[in-house]
PDB file of C-alpha atoms and ligand atoms in Angstrom:
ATOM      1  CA  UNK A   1     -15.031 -67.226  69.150  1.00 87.00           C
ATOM      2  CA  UNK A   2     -16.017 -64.824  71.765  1.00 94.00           C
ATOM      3  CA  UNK A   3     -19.756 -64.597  72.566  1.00 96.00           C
ATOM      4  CA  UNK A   4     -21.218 -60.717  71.766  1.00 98.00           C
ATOM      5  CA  UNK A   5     -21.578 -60.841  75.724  1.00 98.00           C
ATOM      6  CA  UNK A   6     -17.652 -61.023  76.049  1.00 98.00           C
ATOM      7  CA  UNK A   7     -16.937 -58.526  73.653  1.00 98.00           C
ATOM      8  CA  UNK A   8     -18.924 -56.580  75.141  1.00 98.00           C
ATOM      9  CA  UNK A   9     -17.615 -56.759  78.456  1.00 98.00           C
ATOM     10  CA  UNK A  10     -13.890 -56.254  77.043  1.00 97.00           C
ATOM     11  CA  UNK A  11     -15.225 -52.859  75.756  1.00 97.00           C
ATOM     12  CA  UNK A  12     -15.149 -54.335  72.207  1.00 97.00           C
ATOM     13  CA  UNK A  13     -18.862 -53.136  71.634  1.00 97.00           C
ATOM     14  CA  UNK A  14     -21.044 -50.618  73.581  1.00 98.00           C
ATOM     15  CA  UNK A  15     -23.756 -51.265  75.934  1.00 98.00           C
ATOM     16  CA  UNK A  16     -26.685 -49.268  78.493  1.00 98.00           C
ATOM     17  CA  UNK A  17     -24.515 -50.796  81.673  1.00 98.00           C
ATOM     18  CA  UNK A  18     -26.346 -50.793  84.721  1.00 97.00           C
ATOM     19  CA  UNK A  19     -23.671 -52.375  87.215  1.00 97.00           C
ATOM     20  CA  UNK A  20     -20.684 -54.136  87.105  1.00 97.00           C
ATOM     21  CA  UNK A  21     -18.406 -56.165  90.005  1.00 97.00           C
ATOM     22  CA  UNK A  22     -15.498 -58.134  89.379  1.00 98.00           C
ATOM     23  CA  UNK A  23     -17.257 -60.978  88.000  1.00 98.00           C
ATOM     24  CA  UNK A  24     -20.766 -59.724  86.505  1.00 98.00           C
ATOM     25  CA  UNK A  25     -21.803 -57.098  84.253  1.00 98.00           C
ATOM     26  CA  UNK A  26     -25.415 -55.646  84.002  1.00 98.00           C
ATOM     27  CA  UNK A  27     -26.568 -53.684  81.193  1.00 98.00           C
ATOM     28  CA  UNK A  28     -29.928 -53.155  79.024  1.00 98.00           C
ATOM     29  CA  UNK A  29     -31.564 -55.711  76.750  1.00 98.00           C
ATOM     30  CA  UNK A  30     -31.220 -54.034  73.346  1.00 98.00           C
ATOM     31  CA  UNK A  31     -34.648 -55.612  72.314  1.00 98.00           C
ATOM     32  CA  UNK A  32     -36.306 -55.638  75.160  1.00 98.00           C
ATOM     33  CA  UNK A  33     -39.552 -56.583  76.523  1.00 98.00           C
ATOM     34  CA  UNK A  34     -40.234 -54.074  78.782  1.00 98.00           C
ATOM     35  CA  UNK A  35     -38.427 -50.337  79.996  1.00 98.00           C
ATOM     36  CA  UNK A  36     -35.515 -51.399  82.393  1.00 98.00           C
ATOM     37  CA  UNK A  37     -35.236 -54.953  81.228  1.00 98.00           C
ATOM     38  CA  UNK A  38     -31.318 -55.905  82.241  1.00 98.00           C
ATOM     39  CA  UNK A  39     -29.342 -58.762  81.468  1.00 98.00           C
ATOM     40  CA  UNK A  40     -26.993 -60.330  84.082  1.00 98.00           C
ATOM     41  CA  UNK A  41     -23.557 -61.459  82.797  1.00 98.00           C
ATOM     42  CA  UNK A  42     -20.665 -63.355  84.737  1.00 98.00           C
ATOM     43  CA  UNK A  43     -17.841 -62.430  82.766  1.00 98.00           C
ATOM     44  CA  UNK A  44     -16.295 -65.402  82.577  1.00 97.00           C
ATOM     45  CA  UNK A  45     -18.537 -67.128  79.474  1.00 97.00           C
ATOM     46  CA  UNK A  46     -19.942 -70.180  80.652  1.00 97.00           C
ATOM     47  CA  UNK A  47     -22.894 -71.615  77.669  1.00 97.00           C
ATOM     48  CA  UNK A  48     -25.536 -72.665  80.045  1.00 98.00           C
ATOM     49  CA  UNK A  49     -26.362 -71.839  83.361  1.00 98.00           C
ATOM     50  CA  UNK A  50     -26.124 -75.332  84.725  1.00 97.00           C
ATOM     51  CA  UNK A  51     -22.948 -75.887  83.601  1.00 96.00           C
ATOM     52  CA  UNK A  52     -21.383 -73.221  86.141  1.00 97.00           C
ATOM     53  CA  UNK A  53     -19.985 -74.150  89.165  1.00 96.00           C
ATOM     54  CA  UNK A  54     -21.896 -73.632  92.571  1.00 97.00           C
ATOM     55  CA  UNK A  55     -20.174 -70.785  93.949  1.00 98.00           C
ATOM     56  CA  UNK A  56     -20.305 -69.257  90.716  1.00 98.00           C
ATOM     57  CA  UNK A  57     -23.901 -69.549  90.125  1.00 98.00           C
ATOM     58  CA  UNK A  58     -24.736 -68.492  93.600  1.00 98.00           C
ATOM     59  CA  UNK A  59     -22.975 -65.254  93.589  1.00 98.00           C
ATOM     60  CA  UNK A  60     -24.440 -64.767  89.715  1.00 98.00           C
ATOM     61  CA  UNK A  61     -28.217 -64.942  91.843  1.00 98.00           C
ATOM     62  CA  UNK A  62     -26.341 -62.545  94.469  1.00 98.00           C
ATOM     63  CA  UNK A  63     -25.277 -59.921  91.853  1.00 98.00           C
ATOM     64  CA  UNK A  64     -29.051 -60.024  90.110  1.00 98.00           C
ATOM     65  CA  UNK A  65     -30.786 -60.039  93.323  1.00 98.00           C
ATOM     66  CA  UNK A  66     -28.785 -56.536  94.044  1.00 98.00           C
ATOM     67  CA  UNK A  67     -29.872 -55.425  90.754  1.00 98.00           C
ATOM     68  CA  UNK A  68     -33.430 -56.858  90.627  1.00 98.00           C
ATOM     69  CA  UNK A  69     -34.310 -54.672  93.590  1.00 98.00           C
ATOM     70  CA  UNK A  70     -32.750 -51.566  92.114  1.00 98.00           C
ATOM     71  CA  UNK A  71     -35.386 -52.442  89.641  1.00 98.00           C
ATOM     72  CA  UNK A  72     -37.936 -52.722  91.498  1.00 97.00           C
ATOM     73  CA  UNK A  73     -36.976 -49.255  93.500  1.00 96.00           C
ATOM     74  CA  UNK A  74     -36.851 -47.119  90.042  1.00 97.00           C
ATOM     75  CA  UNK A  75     -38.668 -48.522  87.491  1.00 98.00           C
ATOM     76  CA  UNK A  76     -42.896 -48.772  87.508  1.00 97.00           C
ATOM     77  CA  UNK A  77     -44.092 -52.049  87.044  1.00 97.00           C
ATOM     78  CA  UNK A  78     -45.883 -54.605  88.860  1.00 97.00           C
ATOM     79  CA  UNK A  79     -42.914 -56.727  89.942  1.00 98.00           C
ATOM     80  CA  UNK A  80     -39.680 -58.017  88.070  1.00 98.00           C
ATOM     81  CA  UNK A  81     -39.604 -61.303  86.626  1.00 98.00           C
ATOM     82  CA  UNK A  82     -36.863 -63.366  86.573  1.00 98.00           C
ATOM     83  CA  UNK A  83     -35.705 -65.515  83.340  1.00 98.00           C
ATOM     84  CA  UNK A  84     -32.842 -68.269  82.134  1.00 98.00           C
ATOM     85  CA  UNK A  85     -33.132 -68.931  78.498  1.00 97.00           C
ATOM     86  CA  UNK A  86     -29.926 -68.697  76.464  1.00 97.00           C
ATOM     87  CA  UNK A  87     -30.866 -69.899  72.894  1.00 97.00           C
ATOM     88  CA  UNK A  88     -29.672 -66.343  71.286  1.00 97.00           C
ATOM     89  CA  UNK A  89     -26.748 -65.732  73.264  1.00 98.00           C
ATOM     90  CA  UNK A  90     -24.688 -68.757  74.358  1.00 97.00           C
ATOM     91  CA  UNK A  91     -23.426 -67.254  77.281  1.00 98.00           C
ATOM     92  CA  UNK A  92     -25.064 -67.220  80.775  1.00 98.00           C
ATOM     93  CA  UNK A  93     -27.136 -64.291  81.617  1.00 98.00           C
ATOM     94  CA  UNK A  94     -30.365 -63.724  83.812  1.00 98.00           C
ATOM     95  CA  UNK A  95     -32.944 -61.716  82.151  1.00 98.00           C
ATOM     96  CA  UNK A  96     -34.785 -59.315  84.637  1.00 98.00           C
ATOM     97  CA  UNK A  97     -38.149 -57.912  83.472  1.00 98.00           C
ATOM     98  CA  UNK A  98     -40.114 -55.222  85.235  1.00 98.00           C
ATOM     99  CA  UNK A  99     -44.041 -57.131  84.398  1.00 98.00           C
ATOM    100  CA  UNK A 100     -46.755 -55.012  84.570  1.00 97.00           C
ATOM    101  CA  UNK A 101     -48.886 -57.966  82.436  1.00 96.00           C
ATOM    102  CA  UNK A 102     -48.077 -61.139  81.184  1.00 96.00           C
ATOM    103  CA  UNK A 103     -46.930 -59.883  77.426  1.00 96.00           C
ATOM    104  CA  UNK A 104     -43.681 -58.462  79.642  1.00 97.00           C
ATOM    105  CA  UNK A 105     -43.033 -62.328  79.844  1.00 96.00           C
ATOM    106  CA  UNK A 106     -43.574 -63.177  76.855  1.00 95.00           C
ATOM    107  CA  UNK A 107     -40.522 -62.437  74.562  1.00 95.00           C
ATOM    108  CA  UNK A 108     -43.271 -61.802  72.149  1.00 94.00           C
ATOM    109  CA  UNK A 109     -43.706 -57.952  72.748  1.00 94.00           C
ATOM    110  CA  UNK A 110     -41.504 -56.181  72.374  1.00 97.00           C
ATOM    111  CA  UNK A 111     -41.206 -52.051  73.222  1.00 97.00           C
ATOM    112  CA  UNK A 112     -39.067 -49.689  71.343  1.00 97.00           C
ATOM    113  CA  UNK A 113     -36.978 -47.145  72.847  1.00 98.00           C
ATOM    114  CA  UNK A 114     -34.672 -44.216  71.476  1.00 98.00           C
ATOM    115  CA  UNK A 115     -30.874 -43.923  72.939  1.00 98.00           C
ATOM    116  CA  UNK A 116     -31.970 -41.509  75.166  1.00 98.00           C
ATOM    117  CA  UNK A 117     -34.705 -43.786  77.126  1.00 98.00           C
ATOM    118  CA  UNK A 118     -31.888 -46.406  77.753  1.00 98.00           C
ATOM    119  CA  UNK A 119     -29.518 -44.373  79.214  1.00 98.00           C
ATOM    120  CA  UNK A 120     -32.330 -42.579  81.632  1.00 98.00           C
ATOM    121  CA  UNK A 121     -33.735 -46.111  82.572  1.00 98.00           C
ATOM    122  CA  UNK A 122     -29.515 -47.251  83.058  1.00 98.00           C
ATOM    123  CA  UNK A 123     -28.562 -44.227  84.917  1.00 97.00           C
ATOM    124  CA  UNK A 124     -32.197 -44.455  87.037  1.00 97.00           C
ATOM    125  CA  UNK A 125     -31.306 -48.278  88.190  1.00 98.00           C
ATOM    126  CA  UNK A 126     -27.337 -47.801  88.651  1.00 96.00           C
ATOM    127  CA  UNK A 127     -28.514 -44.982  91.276  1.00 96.00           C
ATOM    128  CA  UNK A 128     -30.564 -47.193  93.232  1.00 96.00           C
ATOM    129  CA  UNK A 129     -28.238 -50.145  93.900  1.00 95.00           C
ATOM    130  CA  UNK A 130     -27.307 -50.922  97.062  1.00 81.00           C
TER     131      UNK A 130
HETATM  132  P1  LIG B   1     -31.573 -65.471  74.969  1.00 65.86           P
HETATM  133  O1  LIG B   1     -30.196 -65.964  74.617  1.00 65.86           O
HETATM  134  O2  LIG B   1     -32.659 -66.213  74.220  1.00 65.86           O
HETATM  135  O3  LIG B   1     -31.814 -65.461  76.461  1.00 65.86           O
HETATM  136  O4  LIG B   1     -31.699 -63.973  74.466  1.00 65.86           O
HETATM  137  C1  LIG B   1     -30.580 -63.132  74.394  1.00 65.86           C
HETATM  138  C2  LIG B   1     -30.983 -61.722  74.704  1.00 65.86           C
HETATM  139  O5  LIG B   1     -29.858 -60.889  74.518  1.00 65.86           O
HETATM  140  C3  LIG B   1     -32.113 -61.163  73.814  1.00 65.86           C
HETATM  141  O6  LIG B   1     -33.160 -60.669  74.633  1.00 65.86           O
HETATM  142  C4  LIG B   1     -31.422 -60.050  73.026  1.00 65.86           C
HETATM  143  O7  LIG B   1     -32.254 -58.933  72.776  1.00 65.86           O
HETATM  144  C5  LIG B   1     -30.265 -59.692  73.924  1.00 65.86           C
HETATM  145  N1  LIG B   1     -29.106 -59.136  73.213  1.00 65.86           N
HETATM  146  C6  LIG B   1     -28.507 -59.632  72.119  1.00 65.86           C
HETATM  147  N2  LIG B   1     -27.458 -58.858  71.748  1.00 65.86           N
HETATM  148  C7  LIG B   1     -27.418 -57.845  72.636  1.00 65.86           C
HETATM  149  C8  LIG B   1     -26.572 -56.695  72.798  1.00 65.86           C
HETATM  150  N3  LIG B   1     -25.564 -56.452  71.954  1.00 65.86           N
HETATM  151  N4  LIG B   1     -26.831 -55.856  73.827  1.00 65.86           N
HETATM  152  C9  LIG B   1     -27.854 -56.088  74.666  1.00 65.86           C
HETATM  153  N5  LIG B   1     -28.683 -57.147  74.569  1.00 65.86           N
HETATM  154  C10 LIG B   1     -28.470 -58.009  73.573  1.00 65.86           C
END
């Protein structure tokens, strides 16, 4: 069955996207754990991230790096944090985390935004990539 990820990036459900390239999507954590937190999807679903090929892995860090520092340019925080986990959503992303304390790291605490917040904070980082 197709992970949520892959539906979403058929257009089967909706998302805050940020960016998108051939082969990635990026698009707002719907719980997240800070304002601007993104997820980084190749689109071609791969379970965990050491299970991709090389090449594929290295241009996944190339597409989050480009969207990390969009981060960084728009959103206030500290820095942005940088996180594999995977045991919601079996399909490879990179969680990126503007941290202004350590609870941003924490998948603990989480902050609650209205429909209108995520698409500022989308529209705010799409306008500062690169
Ligand atoms: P994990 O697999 O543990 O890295 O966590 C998966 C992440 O995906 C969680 O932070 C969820 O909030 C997020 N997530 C799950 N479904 C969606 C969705 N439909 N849109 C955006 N983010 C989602």
């Amino acid at each position: 069955m197709a992970s949520i990820f892959t539906k979403i990036i058929n257009g089967d459900i909706p998302c805050y996207k940020v960016a998108e390239d051939d082969d990635h999507i990026a698009f707002l954590d719907i719980n997240p754990n800070a304002k601007g937190h993104t997820l980084c999807v190749p689109k071609k679903e791969v379970d965990k991230i050491w299970d991709m090929d090389k090449e594929a892995y290295l241009n996944l860090m190339d597409f989050s790096y480009k969207v990390a520092t969009a981060i960084e340019s728009s959103v206030p925080c500290e820095r942005v944090g940088m996180t594999v986990i995977g045991l919601e959503v079996p399909h490879v992303h990179v969680h990126l985390i503007p941290l202004s304390s350590m609870k941003n790291a924490t998948f603990q605490h989480k902050v609650s935004l209205e429909k209108t917040e995520f698409e500022d904070v989308a529209k705010r980082i799409g306008e500062h990539l690169k």
